[in-house]
C-alpha cells in the first residue's frame, strides 16, 4: 500500500472539493450582499477565483491530517490490538452510538445550529467514551465474566513470539547463528526505520562504517535465506520521526514483544520502560564454559598487559585472561592457575598466575 500516493490523491480531491465549495458559497452567500458584484464583472470572477484558490491550497495541506492519517492510524491500532480488545471496542462503540441516538431527539429541539450540531457531536463523544471505557476496564470485565484468560496479542504468523531486532544486533551478526540453532522460534521483526538506519550506515563515506553497514545487510540476507526464524520487515509509516532507540522501545511496547540488542544504553532504557530485552552479549557470557579460581589452564600468551609485567592470552571462547608476571612468556604456552574471575558489563575477565610462580612456562 503506497500511503504517499493515496495521500496525494486525497489532497487533490480535497482541494477540488474545497475550491468548488468556496466558489459556490461565495456566489450564493457573499455576492447577494454586494449588489455591485451581482452583474458578474471581472472583479466578481477575481474575488471568487481568489477565494477558491485559497480554499484549494488550505485543503490540499490539511486534508490528509483530517482524513487519511487518522484512518491509517486507526487501521494500524486495530491490526495490532488483541482480538479481545477489538471486540470490546466494537461493543463499546455500538453502546455509545445507541446512547447518542437516544439523546439526538431531545437535542434536535435546541435553537439555532445547536439542534443540528449537538446530536452528531453527542453520538461521536459517546461512541468514543464507550470504546475507551470498555477497553480500559477489560481486566475487570474478564474477571467479572470469568473469561479463561486475558486477551493477548495474536500469535505471529508461523508461530512463536515476535522478536524486534535492532541495528547493533544485526551488525554484530551473531543473531544469525542463534537463529539457525532454533533458540529464536518466533519471527525476527526488523522495523522499516531500522532498515533505513542500516542502509544509511552502509552508504557512509567512512570505510569502517560502510563495512559494518554492508555486513549488517549481508546478515539480513542470510537470515532471509535460512528461514529457521522467519524475517519480517515491519512497516511503520508515520512513525519514522525521532530517535531510532525511542521508536524501537515504543514499537516493542505496542507489539508486546522483546528486543534483541547489543546496545547497553538501549538495554537500560528499554528495561526502565518495562520492555523485555534479549542481550546477545549476556547470552554469550552465559554459555561460556565456567572457569573457577584455582583451576589450571594451558594458555598461549600473545601480548603485553596494561600493567607492568602482565601478559595476556585468550581462551577458546574469546575470554581474556590476564596473567600476572606473564610478560616474559609472550609467544609461548604456559600453565597458569586462575586466581579470580571478574564479570563486567563488557564480558568476563579472568586473572591468573603462572603455575609455579614464574613466567617461564
mmCIF file of C-alpha atoms in Angstrom:
data_model
loop_
_atom_site.group_PDB
_atom_site.id
_atom_site.type_symbol
_atom_site.label_atom_id
_atom_site.label_comp_id
_atom_site.label_asym_id
_atom_site.label_seq_id
_atom_site.Cartn_x
_atom_site.Cartn_y
_atom_site.Cartn_z
ATOM 1 C CA UNK A 1 0.000 0.000 0.000
ATOM 2 C CA UNK A 2 1.576 3.260 -1.171
ATOM 3 C CA UNK A 3 0.439 5.700 1.506
ATOM 4 C CA UNK A 4 2.189 8.685 -0.106
ATOM 5 C CA UNK A 5 0.340 8.160 -3.392
ATOM 6 C CA UNK A 6 -3.002 7.777 -1.609
ATOM 7 C CA UNK A 7 -2.348 10.992 0.344
ATOM 8 C CA UNK A 8 -1.555 12.840 -2.896
ATOM 9 C CA UNK A 9 -4.856 11.756 -4.469
ATOM 10 C CA UNK A 10 -6.763 12.683 -1.303
ATOM 11 C CA UNK A 11 -5.044 16.095 -1.219
ATOM 12 C CA UNK A 12 -6.098 16.763 -4.808
ATOM 13 C CA UNK A 13 -9.699 15.637 -4.269
ATOM 14 C CA UNK A 14 -9.959 17.619 -1.029
ATOM 15 C CA UNK A 15 -8.572 20.712 -2.724
ATOM 16 C CA UNK A 16 -11.029 20.467 -5.628
ATOM 17 C CA UNK A 17 -13.996 19.941 -3.288
ATOM 18 C CA UNK A 18 -12.924 22.898 -1.121
ATOM 19 C CA UNK A 19 -12.422 25.139 -4.171
ATOM 20 C CA UNK A 20 -15.874 24.279 -5.551
ATOM 21 C CA UNK A 21 -17.391 24.832 -2.116
ATOM 22 C CA UNK A 22 -15.713 28.221 -1.785
ATOM 23 C CA UNK A 23 -16.874 29.238 -5.272
ATOM 24 C CA UNK A 24 -20.490 28.205 -4.660
ATOM 25 C CA UNK A 25 -20.505 29.633 -1.150
ATOM 26 C CA UNK A 26 -19.201 32.947 -2.382
ATOM 27 C CA UNK A 27 -21.694 33.025 -5.261
ATOM 28 C CA UNK A 28 -24.719 32.206 -3.121
ATOM 29 C CA UNK A 29 -23.831 33.846 0.197
ATOM 30 C CA UNK A 30 -21.368 36.675 -0.425
ATOM 31 C CA UNK A 31 -22.419 38.158 -3.780
ATOM 32 C CA UNK A 32 -26.054 38.857 -2.775
ATOM 33 C CA UNK A 33 -24.727 41.123 -0.017
ATOM 34 C CA UNK A 34 -22.826 43.263 -2.565
ATOM 35 C CA UNK A 35 -25.167 44.386 -5.352
ATOM 36 C CA UNK A 36 -22.360 45.955 -7.407
ATOM 37 C CA UNK A 37 -20.826 42.485 -7.830
ATOM 38 C CA UNK A 38 -24.072 40.803 -8.876
ATOM 39 C CA UNK A 39 -23.538 41.698 -12.557
ATOM 40 C CA UNK A 40 -20.614 39.207 -12.814
ATOM 41 C CA UNK A 41 -17.893 41.659 -13.682
ATOM 42 C CA UNK A 42 -14.213 40.791 -13.909
ATOM 43 C CA UNK A 43 -13.893 41.799 -10.261
ATOM 44 C CA UNK A 44 -16.514 39.185 -9.360
ATOM 45 C CA UNK A 45 -14.533 36.431 -11.058
ATOM 46 C CA UNK A 46 -11.302 37.616 -9.423
ATOM 47 C CA UNK A 47 -12.842 37.557 -5.929
ATOM 48 C CA UNK A 48 -14.456 34.145 -6.382
ATOM 49 C CA UNK A 49 -11.343 32.704 -8.039
ATOM 50 C CA UNK A 50 -9.080 34.019 -5.286
ATOM 51 C CA UNK A 51 -11.322 32.522 -2.611
ATOM 52 C CA UNK A 52 -11.424 29.198 -4.442
ATOM 53 C CA UNK A 53 -7.624 29.198 -4.812
ATOM 54 C CA UNK A 54 -7.106 29.885 -1.101
ATOM 55 C CA UNK A 55 -9.564 27.124 -0.233
ATOM 56 C CA UNK A 56 -7.735 24.711 -2.560
ATOM 57 C CA UNK A 57 -4.325 25.460 -1.012
ATOM 58 C CA UNK A 58 -5.584 25.131 2.566
ATOM 59 C CA UNK A 59 -7.477 21.911 1.837
ATOM 60 C CA UNK A 60 -4.513 20.482 -0.093
ATOM 61 C CA UNK A 61 -2.377 20.884 3.014
ATOM 62 C CA UNK A 62 -4.894 19.838 5.677
ATOM 63 C CA UNK A 63 -6.921 17.058 4.036
ATOM 64 C CA UNK A 64 -4.522 14.161 4.913
ATOM 65 C CA UNK A 65 -4.363 15.341 8.527
ATOM 66 C CA UNK A 66 -8.144 15.154 8.768
ATOM 67 C CA UNK A 67 -8.730 12.016 6.671
ATOM 68 C CA UNK A 68 -6.046 9.516 5.659
ATOM 69 C CA UNK A 69 -3.671 9.882 8.611
ATOM 70 C CA UNK A 70 -6.331 9.276 11.289
ATOM 71 C CA UNK A 71 -7.692 6.419 9.156
ATOM 72 C CA UNK A 72 -4.316 4.678 8.799
ATOM 73 C CA UNK A 73 -3.564 5.283 12.486
ATOM 74 C CA UNK A 74 -6.829 3.595 13.442
ATOM 75 C CA UNK A 75 -6.133 0.790 10.960
ATOM 76 C CA UNK A 76 -2.689 0.138 12.486
ATOM 77 C CA UNK A 77 -4.098 0.195 16.003
ATOM 78 C CA UNK A 78 -6.888 -2.193 15.013
ATOM 79 C CA UNK A 79 -4.490 -4.679 13.401
ATOM 80 C CA UNK A 80 -2.093 -4.561 16.362
ATOM 81 C CA UNK A 81 -4.770 -4.798 19.069
ATOM 82 C CA UNK A 82 -5.597 -8.198 20.536
ATOM 83 C CA UNK A 83 -8.835 -9.731 19.269
ATOM 84 C CA UNK A 84 -10.486 -9.282 22.680
ATOM 85 C CA UNK A 85 -9.712 -5.554 22.681
ATOM 86 C CA UNK A 86 -11.173 -5.146 19.178
ATOM 87 C CA UNK A 87 -14.368 -6.907 20.272
ATOM 88 C CA UNK A 88 -14.694 -4.755 23.399
ATOM 89 C CA UNK A 89 -14.053 -1.582 21.396
ATOM 90 C CA UNK A 90 -16.774 -2.530 18.892
ATOM 91 C CA UNK A 91 -19.281 -3.282 21.658
ATOM 92 C CA UNK A 92 -18.433 -0.024 23.435
ATOM 93 C CA UNK A 93 -18.792 1.981 20.223
ATOM 94 C CA UNK A 94 -22.206 0.453 19.472
ATOM 95 C CA UNK A 95 -23.390 1.133 23.034
ATOM 96 C CA UNK A 96 -22.165 4.724 22.821
ATOM 97 C CA UNK A 97 -23.897 5.262 19.471
ATOM 98 C CA UNK A 98 -27.162 3.951 20.930
ATOM 99 C CA UNK A 99 -26.916 6.459 23.777
ATOM 100 C CA UNK A 100 -26.167 9.192 21.239
ATOM 101 C CA UNK A 101 -29.229 8.226 19.188
ATOM 102 C CA UNK A 102 -31.438 8.378 22.296
ATOM 103 C CA UNK A 103 -30.133 11.872 23.053
ATOM 104 C CA UNK A 104 -30.402 13.058 19.453
ATOM 105 C CA UNK A 105 -34.177 13.601 19.522
ATOM 106 C CA UNK A 106 -34.353 15.986 22.531
ATOM 107 C CA UNK A 107 -31.171 17.770 21.399
ATOM 108 C CA UNK A 108 -32.680 18.418 17.962
ATOM 109 C CA UNK A 109 -35.185 20.852 19.552
ATOM 110 C CA UNK A 110 -32.434 23.242 20.625
ATOM 111 C CA UNK A 111 -32.450 26.615 18.820
ATOM 112 C CA UNK A 112 -30.188 27.821 16.020
ATOM 113 C CA UNK A 113 -27.488 25.456 14.756
ATOM 114 C CA UNK A 114 -27.252 23.648 18.093
ATOM 115 C CA UNK A 115 -30.162 21.419 17.156
ATOM 116 C CA UNK A 116 -28.288 20.207 14.073
ATOM 117 C CA UNK A 117 -24.785 20.053 15.504
ATOM 118 C CA UNK A 118 -25.146 18.674 19.041
ATOM 119 C CA UNK A 119 -26.842 15.346 18.112
ATOM 120 C CA UNK A 120 -23.895 14.459 15.873
ATOM 121 C CA UNK A 121 -21.377 15.577 18.490
ATOM 122 C CA UNK A 122 -23.151 13.553 21.189
ATOM 123 C CA UNK A 123 -23.040 10.392 19.067
ATOM 124 C CA UNK A 124 -19.305 10.782 18.395
ATOM 125 C CA UNK A 125 -18.453 11.572 22.026
ATOM 126 C CA UNK A 126 -20.464 8.702 23.489
ATOM 127 C CA UNK A 127 -19.106 6.256 20.907
ATOM 128 C CA UNK A 128 -15.554 7.239 21.902
ATOM 129 C CA UNK A 129 -16.344 7.055 25.613
ATOM 130 C CA UNK A 130 -17.895 3.616 25.172
ATOM 131 C CA UNK A 131 -14.824 2.296 23.351
ATOM 132 C CA UNK A 132 -12.289 3.657 25.830
ATOM 133 C CA UNK A 133 -14.337 2.665 28.891
ATOM 134 C CA UNK A 134 -14.637 -0.991 27.901
ATOM 135 C CA UNK A 135 -11.048 -1.380 26.673
ATOM 136 C CA UNK A 136 -9.540 0.355 29.718
ATOM 137 C CA UNK A 137 -11.554 -1.850 32.101
ATOM 138 C CA UNK A 138 -11.044 -5.077 30.172
ATOM 139 C CA UNK A 139 -9.271 -6.798 33.071
ATOM 140 C CA UNK A 140 -12.240 -6.187 35.387
ATOM 141 C CA UNK A 141 -14.641 -7.355 32.692
ATOM 142 C CA UNK A 142 -12.661 -10.553 32.132
ATOM 143 C CA UNK A 143 -12.794 -11.270 35.850
ATOM 144 C CA UNK A 144 -16.492 -10.353 36.047
ATOM 145 C CA UNK A 145 -17.479 -12.759 33.288
ATOM 146 C CA UNK A 146 -14.734 -15.215 34.328
ATOM 147 C CA UNK A 147 -13.207 -15.444 30.914
ATOM 148 C CA UNK A 148 -10.482 -18.103 30.865
ATOM 149 C CA UNK A 149 -7.635 -15.689 30.271
ATOM 150 C CA UNK A 150 -6.947 -12.137 29.306
ATOM 151 C CA UNK A 151 -6.707 -11.373 25.643
ATOM 152 C CA UNK A 152 -3.167 -11.467 24.403
ATOM 153 C CA UNK A 153 -1.582 -10.304 21.186
ATOM 154 C CA UNK A 154 -2.342 -12.677 18.348
ATOM 155 C CA UNK A 155 0.493 -15.095 17.660
ATOM 156 C CA UNK A 156 2.770 -14.069 14.872
ATOM 157 C CA UNK A 157 2.453 -15.804 11.507
ATOM 158 C CA UNK A 158 4.461 -19.002 11.538
ATOM 159 C CA UNK A 159 4.122 -19.496 15.314
ATOM 160 C CA UNK A 160 6.220 -18.225 18.178
ATOM 161 C CA UNK A 161 6.556 -14.778 19.679
ATOM 162 C CA UNK A 162 7.760 -11.890 17.595
ATOM 163 C CA UNK A 163 11.188 -10.508 18.455
ATOM 164 C CA UNK A 164 12.243 -6.973 17.493
ATOM 165 C CA UNK A 165 15.789 -6.685 16.158
ATOM 166 C CA UNK A 166 17.855 -3.508 16.490
ATOM 167 C CA UNK A 167 20.721 -2.266 14.331
ATOM 168 C CA UNK A 168 23.531 -3.253 16.717
ATOM 169 C CA UNK A 169 22.496 -6.913 16.863
ATOM 170 C CA UNK A 170 22.206 -7.090 13.066
ATOM 171 C CA UNK A 171 25.687 -5.640 12.516
ATOM 172 C CA UNK A 172 27.116 -7.900 15.236
ATOM 173 C CA UNK A 173 25.953 -10.902 13.214
ATOM 174 C CA UNK A 174 25.708 -13.474 15.992
ATOM 175 C CA UNK A 175 21.924 -13.291 15.827
ATOM 176 C CA UNK A 176 22.103 -15.274 12.582
ATOM 177 C CA UNK A 177 23.957 -18.100 14.343
ATOM 178 C CA UNK A 178 21.474 -18.007 17.233
ATOM 179 C CA UNK A 179 18.523 -18.120 14.823
ATOM 180 C CA UNK A 180 19.988 -21.114 12.986
ATOM 181 C CA UNK A 181 20.133 -23.091 16.230
ATOM 182 C CA UNK A 182 16.379 -22.644 16.721
ATOM 183 C CA UNK A 183 16.590 -20.738 20.023
ATOM 184 C CA UNK A 184 14.589 -17.889 18.450
ATOM 185 C CA UNK A 185 11.435 -19.658 17.294
ATOM 186 C CA UNK A 186 9.354 -16.586 16.516
ATOM 187 C CA UNK A 187 9.702 -14.244 13.546
ATOM 188 C CA UNK A 188 12.518 -11.690 13.704
ATOM 189 C CA UNK A 189 10.885 -8.299 13.141
ATOM 190 C CA UNK A 190 13.035 -5.576 11.564
ATOM 191 C CA UNK A 191 11.205 -2.196 11.603
ATOM 192 C CA UNK A 192 11.490 -0.144 8.445
ATOM 193 C CA UNK A 193 13.279 2.672 10.318
ATOM 194 C CA UNK A 194 15.972 0.199 11.487
ATOM 195 C CA UNK A 195 16.442 -0.924 7.889
ATOM 196 C CA UNK A 196 16.786 2.720 6.827
ATOM 197 C CA UNK A 197 19.411 3.315 9.528
ATOM 198 C CA UNK A 198 21.328 0.239 8.377
ATOM 199 C CA UNK A 199 21.206 1.421 4.776
ATOM 200 C CA UNK A 200 22.411 4.871 5.854
ATOM 201 C CA UNK A 201 25.400 3.255 7.610
ATOM 202 C CA UNK A 202 26.141 1.152 4.515
ATOM 203 C CA UNK A 203 26.177 4.335 2.384
ATOM 204 C CA UNK A 204 28.565 6.163 4.747
ATOM 205 C CA UNK A 205 31.733 7.759 3.384
ATOM 206 C CA UNK A 206 33.680 6.279 6.309
ATOM 207 C CA UNK A 207 35.081 2.902 5.136
ATOM 208 C CA UNK A 208 34.719 1.347 8.594
ATOM 209 C CA UNK A 209 31.070 2.371 8.989
ATOM 210 C CA UNK A 210 30.346 1.390 5.407
ATOM 211 C CA UNK A 211 31.803 -2.064 6.014
ATOM 212 C CA UNK A 212 29.724 -2.523 9.183
ATOM 213 C CA UNK A 213 26.565 -1.462 7.362
ATOM 214 C CA UNK A 214 27.167 -3.836 4.475
ATOM 215 C CA UNK A 215 27.886 -6.642 6.918
ATOM 216 C CA UNK A 216 24.507 -5.951 8.522
ATOM 217 C CA UNK A 217 22.756 -6.143 5.145
ATOM 218 C CA UNK A 218 24.543 -9.434 4.450
ATOM 219 C CA UNK A 219 23.328 -10.783 7.806
ATOM 220 C CA UNK A 220 19.731 -9.857 6.939
ATOM 221 C CA UNK A 221 20.064 -11.603 3.591
ATOM 222 C CA UNK A 222 21.446 -14.671 5.354
ATOM 223 C CA UNK A 223 18.525 -14.689 7.806
ATOM 224 C CA UNK A 224 16.053 -14.330 4.957
ATOM 225 C CA UNK A 225 17.544 -17.261 3.049
ATOM 226 C CA UNK A 226 17.919 -19.501 6.107
ATOM 227 C CA UNK A 227 14.256 -19.347 7.118
ATOM 228 C CA UNK A 228 14.688 -21.068 10.512
ATOM 229 C CA UNK A 229 13.393 -17.894 12.166
ATOM 230 C CA UNK A 230 11.239 -16.023 9.601
ATOM 231 C CA UNK A 231 12.341 -12.462 8.864
ATOM 232 C CA UNK A 232 9.614 -9.812 8.795
ATOM 233 C CA UNK A 233 10.029 -6.189 7.705
ATOM 234 C CA UNK A 234 7.588 -4.133 9.779
ATOM 235 C CA UNK A 235 6.127 -1.129 8.006
ATOM 236 C CA UNK A 236 5.928 1.846 10.358
ATOM 237 C CA UNK A 237 4.503 4.659 8.244
ATOM 238 C CA UNK A 238 4.069 7.904 10.126
ATOM 239 C CA UNK A 239 6.380 6.835 12.978
ATOM 240 C CA UNK A 240 9.776 7.197 11.354
ATOM 241 C CA UNK A 241 10.445 10.505 13.083
ATOM 242 C CA UNK A 242 12.762 10.851 16.032
ATOM 243 C CA UNK A 243 15.467 8.725 17.589
ATOM 244 C CA UNK A 244 15.610 5.106 16.462
ATOM 245 C CA UNK A 245 16.017 3.709 20.001
ATOM 246 C CA UNK A 246 12.951 5.580 21.267
ATOM 247 C CA UNK A 247 10.856 4.409 18.314
ATOM 248 C CA UNK A 248 12.072 0.840 18.826
ATOM 249 C CA UNK A 249 11.068 0.824 22.511
ATOM 250 C CA UNK A 250 7.689 2.374 21.664
ATOM 251 C CA UNK A 251 7.059 -0.265 18.996
ATOM 252 C CA UNK A 252 8.096 -3.073 21.356
ATOM 253 C CA UNK A 253 5.602 -1.851 23.955
ATOM 254 C CA UNK A 254 2.780 -1.730 21.417
ATOM 255 C CA UNK A 255 3.541 -5.142 19.940
ATOM 256 C CA UNK A 256 4.257 -6.620 23.409
ATOM 257 C CA UNK A 257 7.432 -8.286 22.205
ATOM 258 C CA UNK A 258 11.093 -8.277 23.364
ATOM 259 C CA UNK A 259 14.045 -6.532 21.718
ATOM 260 C CA UNK A 260 17.257 -8.265 20.659
ATOM 261 C CA UNK A 261 20.183 -5.865 21.078
ATOM 262 C CA UNK A 262 23.857 -5.451 21.937
ATOM 263 C CA UNK A 263 23.404 -1.793 22.872
ATOM 264 C CA UNK A 264 23.993 -1.257 26.606
ATOM 265 C CA UNK A 265 22.096 2.062 26.710
ATOM 266 C CA UNK A 266 19.103 0.670 24.806
ATOM 267 C CA UNK A 267 19.151 -2.293 27.186
ATOM 268 C CA UNK A 268 18.807 0.018 30.202
ATOM 269 C CA UNK A 269 16.227 2.376 28.646
ATOM 270 C CA UNK A 270 14.022 -0.499 27.487
ATOM 271 C CA UNK A 271 14.256 -2.178 30.886
ATOM 272 C CA UNK A 272 13.171 1.023 32.644
ATOM 273 C CA UNK A 273 10.072 1.140 30.430
ATOM 274 C CA UNK A 274 9.127 -2.461 31.114
ATOM 275 C CA UNK A 275 10.278 -3.904 27.783
ATOM 276 C CA UNK A 276 11.986 -7.286 27.872
ATOM 277 C CA UNK A 277 15.471 -7.270 26.341
ATOM 278 C CA UNK A 278 17.386 -10.215 24.893
ATOM 279 C CA UNK A 279 21.037 -9.154 25.052
ATOM 280 C CA UNK A 280 23.322 -11.163 22.778
ATOM 281 C CA UNK A 281 26.375 -10.332 24.904
ATOM 282 C CA UNK A 282 24.669 -11.637 28.041
ATOM 283 C CA UNK A 283 23.731 -14.817 26.187
ATOM 284 C CA UNK A 284 27.313 -15.270 25.014
ATOM 285 C CA UNK A 285 28.612 -14.843 28.563
ATOM 286 C CA UNK A 286 26.023 -17.274 29.901
ATOM 287 C CA UNK A 287 27.061 -20.100 27.565
ATOM 288 C CA UNK A 288 30.796 -19.697 28.089
ATOM 289 C CA UNK A 289 32.488 -22.543 29.864
ATOM 290 C CA UNK A 290 32.853 -21.987 33.600
ATOM 291 C CA UNK A 291 36.300 -21.044 34.889
ATOM 292 C CA UNK A 292 36.824 -21.295 38.645
ATOM 293 C CA UNK A 293 39.540 -19.896 40.917
ATOM 294 C CA UNK A 294 42.245 -22.497 41.496
ATOM 295 C CA UNK A 295 41.698 -24.145 38.095
ATOM 296 C CA UNK A 296 44.793 -24.866 35.969
ATOM 297 C CA UNK A 297 44.773 -23.846 32.302
ATOM 298 C CA UNK A 298 47.139 -24.149 29.357
ATOM 299 C CA UNK A 299 47.346 -20.695 27.814
ATOM 300 C CA UNK A 300 49.149 -19.061 24.891
ATOM 301 C CA UNK A 301 50.487 -15.642 25.980
ATOM 302 C CA UNK A 302 50.191 -13.395 22.934
ATOM 303 C CA UNK A 303 50.676 -9.800 24.120
ATOM 304 C CA UNK A 304 51.573 -7.491 26.987
ATOM 305 C CA UNK A 305 49.025 -6.420 29.570
ATOM 306 C CA UNK A 306 48.230 -2.891 30.687
ATOM 307 C CA UNK A 307 50.142 -3.219 33.953
ATOM 308 C CA UNK A 308 53.857 -3.812 34.332
ATOM 309 C CA UNK A 309 54.860 -7.438 33.838
ATOM 310 C CA UNK A 310 51.433 -8.647 32.752
ATOM 311 C CA UNK A 311 50.813 -10.951 29.814
ATOM 312 C CA UNK A 312 47.506 -11.518 28.042
ATOM 313 C CA UNK A 313 46.046 -14.610 26.421
ATOM 314 C CA UNK A 314 42.594 -15.775 25.341
ATOM 315 C CA UNK A 315 40.537 -18.887 25.949
ATOM 316 C CA UNK A 316 38.878 -20.721 23.066
ATOM 317 C CA UNK A 317 35.597 -18.853 23.671
ATOM 318 C CA UNK A 318 37.341 -15.469 23.476
ATOM 319 C CA UNK A 319 37.553 -14.776 27.205
ATOM 320 C CA UNK A 320 40.543 -12.573 28.063
ATOM 321 C CA UNK A 321 42.998 -13.982 30.601
ATOM 322 C CA UNK A 322 45.399 -11.549 32.283
ATOM 323 C CA UNK A 323 48.478 -13.362 33.601
ATOM 324 C CA UNK A 324 50.480 -11.648 36.333
ATOM 325 C CA UNK A 325 54.239 -11.850 35.695
ATOM 326 C CA UNK A 326 53.469 -13.365 32.305
ATOM 327 C CA UNK A 327 55.208 -10.795 30.112
ATOM 328 C CA UNK A 328 58.382 -12.890 29.810
ATOM 329 C CA UNK A 329 56.350 -15.796 28.401
ATOM 330 C CA UNK A 330 54.899 -13.866 25.422
ATOM 331 C CA UNK A 331 54.825 -16.127 22.377
ATOM 332 C CA UNK A 332 54.827 -19.384 24.344
ATOM 333 C CA UNK A 333 52.282 -21.651 26.041
ATOM 334 C CA UNK A 334 52.333 -21.810 29.813
ATOM 335 C CA UNK A 335 50.343 -23.495 32.552
ATOM 336 C CA UNK A 336 48.539 -20.911 34.653
ATOM 337 C CA UNK A 337 46.364 -21.067 37.753
ATOM 338 C CA UNK A 338 43.175 -18.981 37.858
ATOM 339 C CA UNK A 339 43.255 -16.544 40.768
ATOM 340 C CA UNK A 340 39.945 -14.718 40.275
ATOM 341 C CA UNK A 341 37.165 -14.179 37.732
ATOM 342 C CA UNK A 342 35.712 -10.719 37.125
ATOM 343 C CA UNK A 343 32.311 -10.225 35.456
ATOM 344 C CA UNK A 344 31.873 -6.804 33.819
ATOM 345 C CA UNK A 345 29.287 -5.198 31.558
ATOM 346 C CA UNK A 346 31.590 -5.853 28.600
ATOM 347 C CA UNK A 347 32.004 -9.533 29.453
ATOM 348 C CA UNK A 348 34.085 -11.817 31.617
ATOM 349 C CA UNK A 349 37.761 -11.334 32.500
ATOM 350 C CA UNK A 350 39.990 -13.961 34.117
ATOM 351 C CA UNK A 351 43.104 -13.224 36.180
ATOM 352 C CA UNK A 352 45.726 -15.918 36.606
ATOM 353 C CA UNK A 353 49.254 -16.609 37.874
ATOM 354 C CA UNK A 354 51.880 -18.730 36.115
ATOM 355 C CA UNK A 355 51.868 -22.171 37.681
ATOM 356 C CA UNK A 356 54.829 -22.465 39.971
ATOM 357 C CA UNK A 357 55.062 -18.656 40.381
ATOM 358 C CA UNK A 358 57.238 -17.862 37.341
ATOM 359 C CA UNK A 359 56.658 -16.704 33.842
ATOM 360 C CA UNK A 360 58.985 -19.060 32.058
ATOM 361 C CA UNK A 361 56.445 -21.757 31.254
#
